[in-house]
Amino acid sequence: MNLAPPTSQPHNHRILIIDDNPSIHEDFRKILGPADAKLAEELDATEASLFGDHAGSSSAQNFRIDSAFQGQEGLQKVRAACAEGAPYAVAFVDVRMPPGWDGIETISRIWKEFPDLQIVICTAYSDYSWDEIAKSVGNTDKMLVLKKPFDNVEVLQMAHALSKKWQLTQMGRKQMEELDALVNQRTAELRAANARLTGEVAERAAAEEALRRSEERFSKAFHASPVPMAIQRPDGKDCLDANTSFLELVGASREAVLAGSTTFWADETTPTLVRQELAARHAVRNLAATIRTTSDEKREVLVAAENLELGNAPYHLLILQDITDRVRLENELRQAQKMEAVGRLAAGVAHDFNNILTVILGNTSTQLRNPRLDKKLMSSLNQVQRAAERATALTRQLLAYSRKQIIQRRPLALNEVVEQTVAMLRRLIGEHIALDMQMAPDLPPIFADPSNVEQVIMNLALNARDAMPDGGKLTLATTQVEIDKASRARNPESQLGPYICLAVKDTGYGMDAATVGRIFEPFFTTKDPGHGTGMGLATVYGVLKQHGGWIEVDTTLGRGTTIRTFFPLSTEGFVAPSAKSESSPTEFTPTNATTILVVEDEEMLREFVSEALAGLGYRVLSAGNGPDALSVWAEHRDEIDLLLTDVVMPESISGRQLAHSLIQDKPNLKVIFTSGYSSELFGSEFEREKEHVFLAKPYLPDRLAQTVATHLQSQGAPAFAHANS
């Protein structure tokens, strides 16, 4: 390669003197000023010996001298000179320059911005040693030390030598830049020539080298990648290579994978399909498949594959993306969404069914009071009543599952509830099952409805009993747990923080994965027809969700099942006393002077309630929706003493909104709410607000009469005083 001769540059004779002594500046100006012929010849000879020039090639030169009296000023002048395009070649810097920066700090700061500047540090013998200077600024070939007092010829020699060196450095840099540009140009030309001359040996060698480097880079990326990858032969029998992530995924050794002795596909149609697609020159992308590890664990993966050529031999690059956790979370999300949808449906059915049951139970109860009733008719009505009561229990389970039942939570000692419930359980589970209790002492109270907790224990225990028809062991255990991020990652329904866990363990049949995926669905059961409704675990699921907890299942076929339920802790930190039965209301005689406004959109139920209240002696006004109720109110406002209203009604005015509007007009108005379920009523605040009066459907005439009489006699705040509209 022929290079152009170096471009000559004019000699740079700019020198900066940085010294706090003005007389030093004058000395330097005299020394570096005009030189006589003899001194010039000496300098030429010295320069020739240093740089290889011919003696006499340089003539005497005058230096352009600038002065700075402090380090900061010197740095500013260096910056300004570079900005003007006429930088300094050499700087003579005194070591001591009080106050401000000394010479060492000045040099360090200048070199941070202008590393090419040649430095002569002027020092006396009492100043820093060379070791101390080198330790501060580092060993460098851009600095000389000039001892004071200095010799004029030595100063001139240093000025000439360092300015020449600075010039050569700039020329060398420029030549390197020109060389780089020339190399880049020539490289581009060679690449173009290689593209045109593919048959030539030189180009083939370059191509092979490029291929080697490419394969080396590929190998490094391949083995370091966190994505599982393997290079297979086209027949799929063995592998050329596999990275660490692939070996960890399939759980096999490198030797076994390379020898093809490990079969990791759960379905052999997958590798066949991959080979067919690649043989047709089609890339494989996002192919869902299942692999089986050496520990017999199944993992869900997405498969990608490409044709690959190494050393002129064809291979298949196989890439696997482990999506097992993602698939599990997606399945759990779909299951949760399905359960939520079923819950909404169940709640809607229960709500409408409760209206019907209220009419059935109410009319049946009324007819059964007739002493002259025919015996056959009485028997039929008793059967109707028992069927309606069974339907009522079923709707109650549906509401528990859909998390829309009324709950009255309070601080509760879980161990006490378990012990009280176990007394009943011993009679129900039978003597062929051993019952063991493992209660952790000194547990903090939970915040729950006692009857709901009893229902959870009973349902889980009876479900466990049915799984052990030939006998076994039933264990109930309580403990306090702390849910951390790792625990929550395993179960998205769990919540961070402290919880009380109630575990029910049996030694029964256990369940497979398909059954576990459906056990919380309402009406799903593995029992024979007529042996269970399939609402037991669905009810437990709903109760736990409504209480802000969750449920976990650990089961294996033939090895039993452990169901863990988690309850939130009470923030009050103490156990509330058990609720005492309310005293019976004082005798109250209904009269026509008491007017009740009944608002119910279900016509049959409205007629039944109106007739029942009228039969008790009340004056009854009725309306089928909110707007009609407002019309009745406008006409009979002063006469109405009590509002009995359903919560959910058509015509865009709910029972809550209606009650709020009427109480604003008449603050002493009594209000009784009724509904098939309670989630739309007051939310979580209802269970803590004792002034609310709520009559749950279905109800019997006696319960209706008692609720109305009790509330009409009550004193204090109106029923809707704290309710939100």
XYZ file of C-alpha atoms in Angstrom:
725
model
C 0.000 0.000 0.000
C 1.442 3.364 -1.006
C 0.856 6.150 1.440
C 1.051 9.829 0.650
C 3.959 11.664 2.279
C 3.067 13.324 5.519
C 1.598 16.757 5.103
C 3.973 19.347 6.474
C 2.637 21.781 8.989
C 4.082 25.139 10.064
C 6.106 24.900 13.224
C 4.043 25.800 16.303
C 6.002 28.309 18.388
C 3.209 29.249 20.842
C 4.410 28.835 24.407
C 2.520 29.551 27.620
C 4.348 30.530 30.808
C 2.334 29.839 34.019
C 4.158 31.367 37.008
C 3.133 33.746 39.772
C 6.491 35.612 39.538
C 6.507 38.365 36.843
C 10.307 38.324 36.682
C 10.242 34.682 35.606
C 8.059 35.673 32.690
C 10.618 38.334 31.679
C 13.447 35.788 31.901
C 11.578 33.380 29.619
C 10.854 36.141 27.103
C 14.563 37.041 26.956
C 15.632 33.404 26.592
C 12.985 32.444 24.038
C 13.219 35.699 22.129
C 15.464 36.342 19.092
C 18.478 33.951 19.049
C 21.958 34.625 17.666
C 23.436 32.534 14.870
C 25.745 30.488 17.032
C 22.961 29.496 19.425
C 20.770 28.604 16.467
C 23.436 26.260 15.108
C 23.664 24.495 18.478
C 19.895 24.097 18.537
C 19.884 22.744 14.977
C 22.458 20.132 15.913
C 20.514 19.124 19.001
C 17.287 18.913 17.000
C 18.977 16.763 14.342
C 20.233 14.344 16.974
C 16.734 14.123 18.491
C 14.532 13.939 15.392
C 16.859 12.772 12.630
C 16.806 16.034 10.641
C 19.870 17.323 8.825
C 21.869 19.810 10.756
C 21.291 23.308 9.614
C 17.772 22.621 8.388
C 16.257 24.907 10.959
C 16.946 28.539 11.301
C 16.666 30.535 14.429
C 13.050 30.947 15.404
C 11.301 33.326 17.741
C 8.642 31.874 20.046
C 5.268 33.530 20.677
C 5.094 33.782 24.443
C 1.911 34.254 26.527
C 1.778 34.618 30.265
C -0.552 33.394 33.004
C 0.036 34.057 36.681
C -2.295 31.440 38.179
C -3.356 27.871 37.242
C -6.956 28.896 36.577
C -5.831 31.664 34.279
C -3.523 29.246 32.484
C -6.351 26.791 31.818
C -8.544 29.587 30.449
C -5.767 30.681 28.070
C -5.235 27.109 26.841
C -8.964 26.867 26.127
C -9.016 30.189 24.325
C -5.980 29.283 22.180
C -7.607 26.026 21.074
C -10.875 27.807 20.337
C -8.935 30.248 18.077
C -7.363 27.328 16.204
C -3.835 28.268 17.398
C -3.149 25.975 20.333
C -0.097 26.113 22.561
C 2.591 23.534 21.878
C 4.488 23.881 25.194
C 3.694 25.223 28.644
C 6.279 26.059 31.293
C 4.526 25.600 34.664
C 5.904 26.568 38.038
C 5.339 24.016 40.832
C 4.403 26.511 43.517
C 1.865 29.247 42.777
C 0.117 30.383 45.931
C -2.712 30.982 46.299
C -4.957 28.696 44.175
C -3.868 25.664 42.219
C -0.282 24.606 42.439
C 1.588 23.419 39.354
C 0.665 19.739 39.815
C -3.080 20.447 40.031
C -2.823 22.893 37.104
C -1.159 20.256 34.905
C -3.733 17.631 35.878
C -6.655 19.906 35.003
C -5.113 21.028 31.712
C -4.377 17.468 30.619
C -7.963 16.407 31.315
C -9.037 18.698 28.474
C -5.895 19.038 26.351
C -3.792 15.885 26.669
C -1.427 16.761 23.777
C 0.060 19.872 25.436
C 3.767 19.384 26.212
C 4.657 20.442 29.754
C 7.898 21.649 31.336
C 7.510 21.746 35.076
C 9.791 24.251 36.759
C 10.892 23.255 40.235
C 13.571 23.920 42.791
C 15.379 21.154 44.617
C 13.301 21.837 47.704
C 10.065 21.235 45.786
C 8.449 17.917 44.944
C 10.602 14.999 43.903
C 10.030 13.307 40.554
C 8.403 10.350 42.318
C 5.937 12.671 43.995
C 5.166 14.412 40.704
C 4.751 11.124 38.861
C 2.431 9.824 41.555
C 0.193 12.869 41.098
C 0.119 13.206 37.312
C 1.276 9.718 36.287
C 4.254 8.585 34.267
C 4.117 10.392 30.939
C 6.363 11.252 28.001
C 4.747 14.671 27.626
C 6.486 16.294 30.562
C 10.052 17.390 31.368
C 11.405 18.786 34.612
C 13.434 21.986 34.610
C 15.399 22.607 37.767
C 15.771 26.164 39.070
C 17.872 28.145 38.471
C 17.739 27.011 34.833
C 20.192 27.316 32.016
C 19.226 29.408 28.975
C 20.381 26.809 26.449
C 18.525 24.104 28.313
C 15.347 26.202 28.190
C 15.759 26.779 24.457
C 16.482 23.101 23.839
C 13.370 22.097 25.724
C 11.218 24.654 23.931
C 12.441 23.568 20.496
C 12.351 19.853 21.259
C 8.889 19.832 22.816
C 7.338 22.122 20.225
C 8.775 19.850 17.541
C 7.431 16.843 19.376
C 3.982 18.437 19.617
C 4.079 19.064 15.853
C 5.097 15.475 15.145
C 2.298 14.219 17.386
C -0.252 16.258 15.439
C 1.231 15.088 12.150
C 1.182 11.491 13.375
C -2.449 11.784 14.378
C -3.393 13.306 11.058
C -1.478 10.602 9.234
C -3.290 7.988 11.264
C -6.598 9.568 10.360
C -5.594 9.651 6.717
C -4.374 6.102 7.052
C -7.678 5.021 8.617
C -9.593 6.736 5.830
C -7.355 5.112 3.250
C -7.718 1.734 4.948
C -11.496 2.124 5.031
C -11.506 3.102 1.386
C -9.279 0.216 0.442
C -11.345 -2.158 2.567
C -14.467 -1.083 0.735
C -12.706 -1.573 -2.586
C -11.485 -5.025 -1.523
C -14.964 -6.021 -0.412
C -16.363 -4.935 -3.741
C -13.572 -6.829 -5.498
C -14.282 -9.922 -3.381
C -17.941 -9.748 -4.367
C -16.951 -9.664 -8.030
C -14.158 -12.241 -7.799
C -15.819 -15.022 -5.790
C -13.811 -17.689 -7.511
C -10.432 -16.365 -6.518
C -8.453 -18.023 -3.764
C -7.905 -14.814 -1.799
C -11.618 -14.049 -1.696
C -12.403 -17.646 -0.707
C -9.949 -17.416 2.174
C -11.512 -14.138 3.313
C -14.978 -15.652 3.087
C -13.897 -18.675 5.105
C -12.375 -16.422 7.748
C -15.559 -14.388 7.896
C -17.514 -17.596 8.231
C -15.245 -18.784 11.019
C -15.712 -15.546 12.912
C -19.448 -15.653 12.334
C -19.590 -19.186 13.671
C -17.506 -18.147 16.644
C -19.883 -15.297 17.424
C -22.847 -17.591 16.918
C -21.290 -20.153 19.234
C -20.790 -17.581 21.981
C -24.337 -16.242 21.623
C -25.696 -19.779 21.391
C -24.113 -21.039 24.592
C -24.652 -17.847 26.607
C -28.300 -17.405 25.600
C -30.926 -17.895 28.331
C -33.234 -19.271 25.618
C -33.041 -23.089 25.291
C -31.496 -23.960 21.893
C -30.165 -27.077 20.211
C -28.613 -27.821 16.798
C -30.063 -31.056 15.416
C -29.240 -33.111 12.397
C -31.991 -33.100 9.770
C -33.023 -36.658 10.647
C -33.584 -35.596 14.279
C -31.662 -38.557 15.671
C -28.902 -36.683 17.446
C -27.664 -33.172 18.094
C -24.514 -31.345 17.100
C -24.740 -29.068 20.136
C -27.112 -27.854 22.848
C -26.748 -24.859 25.143
C -26.941 -24.887 28.924
C -30.495 -23.538 29.007
C -31.671 -26.423 26.817
C -29.961 -29.003 29.032
C -31.517 -27.457 32.152
C -34.965 -27.452 30.541
C -34.951 -31.123 29.543
C -32.930 -32.140 32.615
C -30.403 -34.208 30.673
C -26.636 -34.283 30.334
C -24.882 -32.877 27.287
C -23.567 -36.294 26.335
C -27.046 -37.854 26.369
C -28.533 -35.046 24.265
C -25.711 -35.076 21.712
C -25.908 -38.841 21.385
C -29.655 -38.666 20.763
C -30.383 -41.058 23.640
C -32.790 -38.569 25.270
C -36.326 -38.324 23.881
C -37.811 -35.111 25.192
C -40.926 -34.687 23.014
C -44.138 -35.711 24.772
C -45.812 -36.158 21.365
C -43.775 -37.552 18.466
C -45.952 -35.700 15.936
C -44.207 -32.464 16.958
C -40.668 -33.291 15.697
C -42.171 -34.836 12.555
C -44.074 -31.638 11.807
C -40.947 -29.518 12.445
C -38.851 -31.601 10.040
C -41.540 -31.446 7.355
C -41.825 -27.665 7.585
C -38.064 -27.158 7.464
C -37.713 -29.597 4.550
C -40.187 -27.401 2.682
C -37.942 -24.393 3.515
C -40.593 -22.954 5.839
C -39.528 -21.415 9.130
C -41.341 -22.698 12.213
C -42.669 -20.026 14.547
C -44.603 -20.229 17.861
C -45.556 -23.884 17.539
C -47.199 -24.939 20.823
C -45.854 -28.252 22.074
C -45.202 -30.268 25.217
C -41.878 -31.731 26.271
C -41.199 -34.353 28.909
C -38.118 -33.931 31.090
C -35.965 -36.773 32.336
C -37.790 -36.463 35.699
C -41.086 -37.148 33.829
C -42.269 -33.561 34.270
C -44.248 -32.037 31.439
C -43.401 -28.509 30.318
C -45.319 -26.388 27.846
C -43.120 -24.711 25.217
C -43.303 -22.626 22.060
C -41.125 -24.082 19.317
C -39.226 -22.106 16.696
C -36.934 -23.753 14.138
C -34.697 -22.626 11.277
C -32.556 -24.311 8.660
C -28.873 -23.812 9.471
C -25.709 -24.599 7.517
C -22.437 -25.244 9.348
C -19.340 -26.293 7.429
C -21.451 -26.883 4.328
C -23.524 -29.407 6.263
C -27.260 -28.849 6.860
C -28.654 -28.677 10.398
C -31.808 -27.575 12.187
C -31.660 -24.819 14.832
C -34.276 -25.669 17.449
C -35.399 -22.925 19.852
C -37.741 -23.587 22.788
C -39.512 -21.002 24.918
C -40.740 -22.368 28.244
C -44.277 -21.028 28.764
C -45.382 -23.459 31.472
C -45.849 -20.743 34.102
C -47.592 -18.464 31.626
C -49.966 -21.247 30.558
C -50.680 -22.044 34.196
C -51.457 -18.402 34.968
C -53.628 -18.105 31.861
C -55.530 -21.230 32.857
C -55.976 -19.879 36.374
C -57.191 -16.576 34.978
C -59.655 -18.320 32.678
C -60.834 -20.454 35.577
C -61.280 -17.354 37.751
C -63.199 -15.606 34.975
C -65.369 -18.674 34.471
C -66.045 -18.889 38.184
C -66.917 -15.195 38.257
C -69.310 -15.595 35.322
C -70.946 -18.629 36.911
C -71.187 -16.684 40.169
C -72.983 -13.811 38.461
C -75.387 -16.235 36.851
C -75.950 -18.066 40.126
C -76.594 -14.802 41.957
C -79.109 -13.682 39.367
C -80.921 -17.018 39.497
C -80.933 -17.002 43.311
C -82.230 -13.430 43.407
C -85.192 -14.151 41.135
C -85.804 -17.535 42.730
C -85.959 -15.963 46.197
C -88.832 -13.760 45.028
C -90.715 -16.865 43.904
C -89.860 -18.759 47.098
C -91.103 -15.881 49.229
C -94.504 -16.125 47.548
C -94.555 -19.942 47.757
C -93.491 -20.131 51.403
C -95.695 -17.218 52.415
C -98.880 -18.539 50.870
C -98.130 -22.105 52.012
C -97.547 -20.948 55.578
C -100.765 -18.930 55.525
C -102.821 -21.879 54.291
C -101.299 -24.285 56.806
C -102.616 -22.100 59.636
C -106.196 -22.920 58.636
C -107.453 -25.437 61.262
C -110.190 -26.667 58.925
C -107.743 -27.571 56.157
C -108.295 -30.927 54.469
C -105.703 -33.500 55.592
C -104.707 -34.466 52.062
C -104.304 -30.815 51.120
C -102.354 -30.216 54.340
C -100.031 -33.099 53.447
C -99.494 -31.674 49.964
C -98.835 -28.208 51.353
C -96.335 -29.612 53.857
C -94.472 -31.270 50.982
C -94.530 -27.972 49.079
C -93.165 -26.192 52.149
C -90.365 -28.744 52.667
C -89.423 -28.510 48.976
C -89.415 -24.713 49.170
C -87.228 -24.847 52.285
C -84.769 -27.129 50.435
C -84.808 -24.684 47.546
C -84.152 -21.881 50.054
C -81.080 -23.719 51.348
C -79.890 -24.210 47.777
C -80.293 -20.522 46.925
C -78.405 -19.695 50.121
C -75.537 -21.850 48.865
C -75.689 -20.166 45.471
C -75.472 -16.767 47.148
C -72.545 -17.950 49.268
C -70.759 -19.155 46.134
C -71.449 -15.915 44.247
C -70.314 -13.898 47.321
C -73.633 -12.043 47.596
C -74.964 -13.429 50.866
C -75.330 -11.249 53.925
C -72.407 -11.651 56.313
C -71.840 -10.056 59.709
C -68.123 -10.231 60.356
C -66.502 -9.652 63.724
C -63.226 -10.525 65.468
C -63.328 -14.280 65.931
C -61.110 -16.916 67.592
C -60.795 -19.561 64.883
C -59.649 -22.279 67.298
C -62.829 -21.863 69.365
C -65.043 -22.149 66.294
C -63.187 -25.286 65.166
C -63.533 -26.886 68.613
C -67.255 -26.088 68.774
C -67.843 -27.454 65.272
C -65.834 -30.622 65.918
C -68.361 -31.603 68.617
C -70.972 -31.942 65.867
C -68.511 -33.436 63.378
C -67.720 -36.468 65.514
C -71.335 -37.619 65.165
C -71.432 -36.917 61.425
C -68.190 -38.408 60.106
C -68.609 -41.783 61.795
C -66.434 -43.943 64.007
C -64.504 -45.408 61.050
C -62.664 -42.081 60.606
C -60.098 -40.869 63.141
C -60.293 -37.164 63.881
C -57.126 -35.258 64.785
C -56.882 -31.575 65.744
C -53.646 -29.605 65.503
C -54.458 -26.134 66.791
C -51.652 -23.562 66.931
C -51.831 -21.734 70.287
C -52.260 -17.982 70.745
C -53.526 -17.285 67.236
C -54.647 -13.697 66.591
C -58.370 -13.336 65.820
C -59.710 -13.461 62.287
C -62.355 -11.096 60.887
C -65.195 -13.373 59.815
C -68.828 -14.369 60.154
C -69.024 -17.245 62.702
C -71.797 -19.106 60.894
C -69.868 -18.886 57.620
C -66.718 -20.282 59.247
C -68.749 -23.164 60.706
C -70.186 -23.768 57.239
C -66.668 -23.918 55.746
C -65.484 -26.428 58.373
C -68.575 -28.620 58.008
C -68.493 -28.677 54.212
C -64.771 -29.486 54.048
C -65.028 -32.165 56.742
C -68.048 -33.855 55.141
C -66.383 -33.716 51.743
C -63.299 -35.380 53.262
C -65.511 -38.009 54.936
C -67.039 -38.922 51.571
C -63.517 -39.394 50.156
C -62.783 -42.044 52.844
C -65.680 -44.538 52.651
C -63.450 -47.312 54.016
C -62.132 -45.228 56.870
C -59.094 -43.060 57.318
C -57.833 -40.028 59.185
C -59.225 -36.498 59.120
C -56.911 -33.749 60.386
C -57.922 -30.152 61.141
C -54.996 -27.772 61.666
C -54.731 -24.042 62.252
C -51.622 -21.900 61.938
C -50.558 -18.339 61.233
C -48.711 -17.801 57.941
C -46.942 -14.885 56.309
C -47.602 -14.637 52.573
C -44.543 -13.265 50.757
C -43.949 -12.501 47.083
C -42.701 -16.021 46.359
C -45.885 -17.529 47.798
C -48.020 -15.119 45.840
C -46.188 -15.993 42.617
C -47.312 -19.604 43.087
C -50.932 -18.578 43.658
C -52.166 -15.307 42.085
C -55.287 -15.312 44.291
C -53.232 -15.031 47.479
C -52.510 -11.700 49.158
C -49.381 -10.391 50.865
C -49.258 -10.201 54.627
C -50.253 -12.282 57.682
C -53.186 -14.707 57.453
C -54.654 -17.553 59.492
C -54.695 -20.877 57.666
C -57.265 -23.585 58.392
C -56.183 -26.853 56.761
C -58.420 -29.906 56.381
C -56.487 -33.044 55.434
C -57.815 -36.497 54.593
C -56.239 -39.812 53.607
C -58.833 -40.584 50.953
C -58.848 -41.201 47.237
C -57.334 -37.876 46.150
C -58.125 -36.161 42.849
C -56.639 -35.832 39.392
C -55.840 -32.494 37.746
C -59.039 -32.451 35.685
C -61.194 -32.845 38.802
C -59.258 -30.213 40.751
C -59.900 -27.779 37.908
C -63.666 -28.080 38.456
C -64.247 -28.810 42.149
C -65.296 -25.241 42.945
C -67.871 -25.068 40.162
C -71.469 -25.125 41.439
C -73.315 -28.428 40.879
C -70.120 -30.241 39.890
C -69.805 -33.493 41.834
C -68.018 -36.827 41.496
C -70.669 -38.573 43.577
C -73.455 -40.744 42.225
C -76.801 -39.088 41.340
C -78.810 -38.305 44.430
C -75.751 -38.192 46.683
C -74.966 -34.496 46.905
C -75.757 -31.239 45.127
C -72.195 -30.322 44.213
C -72.492 -27.050 46.142
C -70.292 -27.896 49.161
C -66.892 -26.757 47.858
C -68.518 -24.068 45.716
C -69.992 -22.616 48.909
C -66.576 -22.769 50.634
C -65.003 -20.982 47.671
C -67.612 -18.207 47.792
C -67.359 -17.741 51.557
C -63.559 -17.428 51.427
C -63.682 -14.931 48.542
C -66.371 -12.848 50.281
C -64.245 -12.720 53.427
C -61.176 -11.533 51.506
C -59.425 -14.902 51.742
C -58.717 -17.732 49.339
C -58.446 -21.497 49.106
C -55.650 -23.839 47.964
C -55.810 -27.547 47.094
C -52.977 -30.072 47.363
C -53.964 -33.555 46.223
C -52.588 -36.719 44.631
C -54.557 -39.693 43.397
C -54.490 -42.416 46.033
C -52.671 -40.249 48.590
C -55.368 -38.001 49.968
C -56.182 -34.320 49.798
C -55.270 -31.233 51.825
C -57.453 -28.145 51.422
C -56.085 -24.961 52.967
C -58.313 -21.954 53.594
C -56.879 -18.534 54.431
C -58.717 -15.910 56.538
C -57.625 -12.284 57.045
C -56.663 -11.139 60.523
C -58.884 -8.792 62.492
C -57.518 -5.262 62.679
C -59.164 -4.794 66.083
C -56.920 -7.419 67.674
C -59.495 -8.808 70.151
C -62.260 -11.377 70.021
C -65.768 -9.967 70.040
C -68.312 -11.549 72.426
C -70.809 -13.949 70.894
C -73.938 -12.357 69.613
C -76.848 -12.757 72.016
C -80.350 -13.413 70.825
C -82.411 -10.284 70.679
C -85.227 -9.939 73.137
C -88.698 -10.281 71.764
C -90.367 -7.017 70.812
C -93.000 -5.587 73.065
C -96.581 -6.248 72.163
C -97.576 -4.120 69.179
C -101.058 -3.946 67.721
C -101.182 -2.897 64.048
C -103.840 -0.317 63.188
C -105.063 1.503 60.110
C -103.370 4.558 61.556
C -100.045 3.060 60.472
C -99.471 3.342 56.720
C -96.859 1.259 54.943
C -95.625 1.903 51.395
C -94.630 -1.398 49.725
C -92.383 -1.029 46.664
C -91.680 -4.295 44.794
C -91.314 -4.874 41.053
C -92.352 -8.565 41.246
C -96.153 -8.407 41.007
C -96.965 -11.676 42.805
C -94.629 -10.824 45.655
C -96.004 -7.294 45.904
C -99.558 -8.611 46.154
C -98.567 -11.203 48.772
C -96.754 -8.671 50.989
C -99.570 -6.132 50.654
C -102.205 -8.705 51.586
C -100.130 -10.035 54.495
C -99.619 -6.563 55.977
C -103.229 -5.571 55.373
C -104.288 -8.775 57.098
C -102.265 -7.686 60.132
C -104.254 -4.438 60.290
C -101.922 -1.989 58.546
C -102.994 0.403 55.855
C -100.969 -0.539 52.768
C -100.021 1.477 49.689
C -98.043 -0.222 46.903
C -95.962 0.636 43.845
C -94.176 -1.476 41.219
C -91.127 0.772 40.713
C -89.387 3.932 41.861
C -91.269 6.494 39.731
C -94.645 5.016 40.770
C -93.527 5.098 44.401
C -92.654 8.796 44.083
C -96.115 9.461 42.687
C -97.750 7.653 45.631
C -95.465 9.550 48.014
C -96.439 12.902 46.541
C -100.099 12.155 47.298
C -99.750 10.438 50.705
C -96.498 11.837 52.117
C -97.848 12.837 55.538
C -99.662 9.513 56.033
C -96.781 7.102 55.266
C -94.927 5.828 58.361
C -92.752 3.069 56.895
C -91.194 2.238 53.534
C -90.711 -1.454 52.668
C -88.739 -1.546 49.427
C -86.840 -4.014 47.308
C -83.316 -2.866 46.584
C -83.020 -3.798 42.903
C -85.791 -2.347 40.757
C -86.285 -1.232 37.144
C -86.948 2.297 35.859
C -83.448 3.561 36.859
C -84.419 4.227 40.509
C -83.152 1.631 42.977
C -84.535 1.019 46.437
C -81.538 2.774 47.977
C -82.061 5.858 45.847
C -85.785 5.872 46.576
C -85.245 5.605 50.349
C -82.618 8.323 50.285
C -84.953 10.659 48.398
C -87.923 10.043 50.736
C -85.855 10.423 53.922
C -84.548 13.734 52.637
C -88.198 14.824 52.460
C -89.289 13.128 55.714
C -86.370 12.417 58.088
C -88.431 10.355 60.601
C -89.533 7.865 57.934
C -88.842 4.222 58.853
C -87.247 2.086 56.101
C -86.975 -1.683 55.676
C -84.910 -2.991 52.768
C -85.507 -6.404 51.275
C -83.576 -8.299 48.639
C -82.650 -11.728 47.370
C -78.991 -10.897 48.016
C -77.074 -8.093 49.632
C -74.054 -7.053 47.557
C -75.923 -4.186 45.929
C -77.310 -2.943 49.249
C -74.715 -1.214 51.406
C -71.520 -3.049 50.535
C -69.075 -3.883 53.297
C -70.356 -0.975 55.435
C -73.731 -2.678 56.055
C -72.293 -5.295 58.401
C -70.984 -2.566 60.717
C -74.028 -0.234 60.684
C -76.610 -1.558 63.129
C -79.324 0.994 62.249
C -79.947 -0.585 58.850
C -82.974 -2.890 58.783
C -82.770 -5.597 56.178
C -85.238 -8.403 55.512
C -83.668 -11.165 53.448
C -85.719 -13.092 50.936
C -87.308 -15.582 51.174
C -89.199 -14.780 54.398
C -92.357 -16.087 56.057
C -95.305 -13.904 57.081
C -94.331 -14.203 60.761
C -90.830 -12.879 60.031
C -92.317 -10.041 57.975
C -94.725 -9.132 60.762
C -92.024 -9.272 63.446
C -89.578 -7.136 61.407
C -92.201 -4.473 60.647
C -93.474 -4.340 64.233
C -89.966 -4.192 65.706
C -88.839 -1.413 63.410
C -91.965 0.660 63.919
C -91.293 0.565 67.671
C -87.585 1.414 67.286
C -86.208 4.809 68.278
C -83.275 6.839 67.053
C -81.698 7.338 63.662
C -83.674 6.395 60.575
C -82.721 3.208 58.789
C -80.966 4.965 55.929
C -79.165 7.574 57.994
C -75.647 6.404 57.015
C -76.378 4.791 53.676
C -74.967 6.221 50.477
C -77.387 7.063 47.720
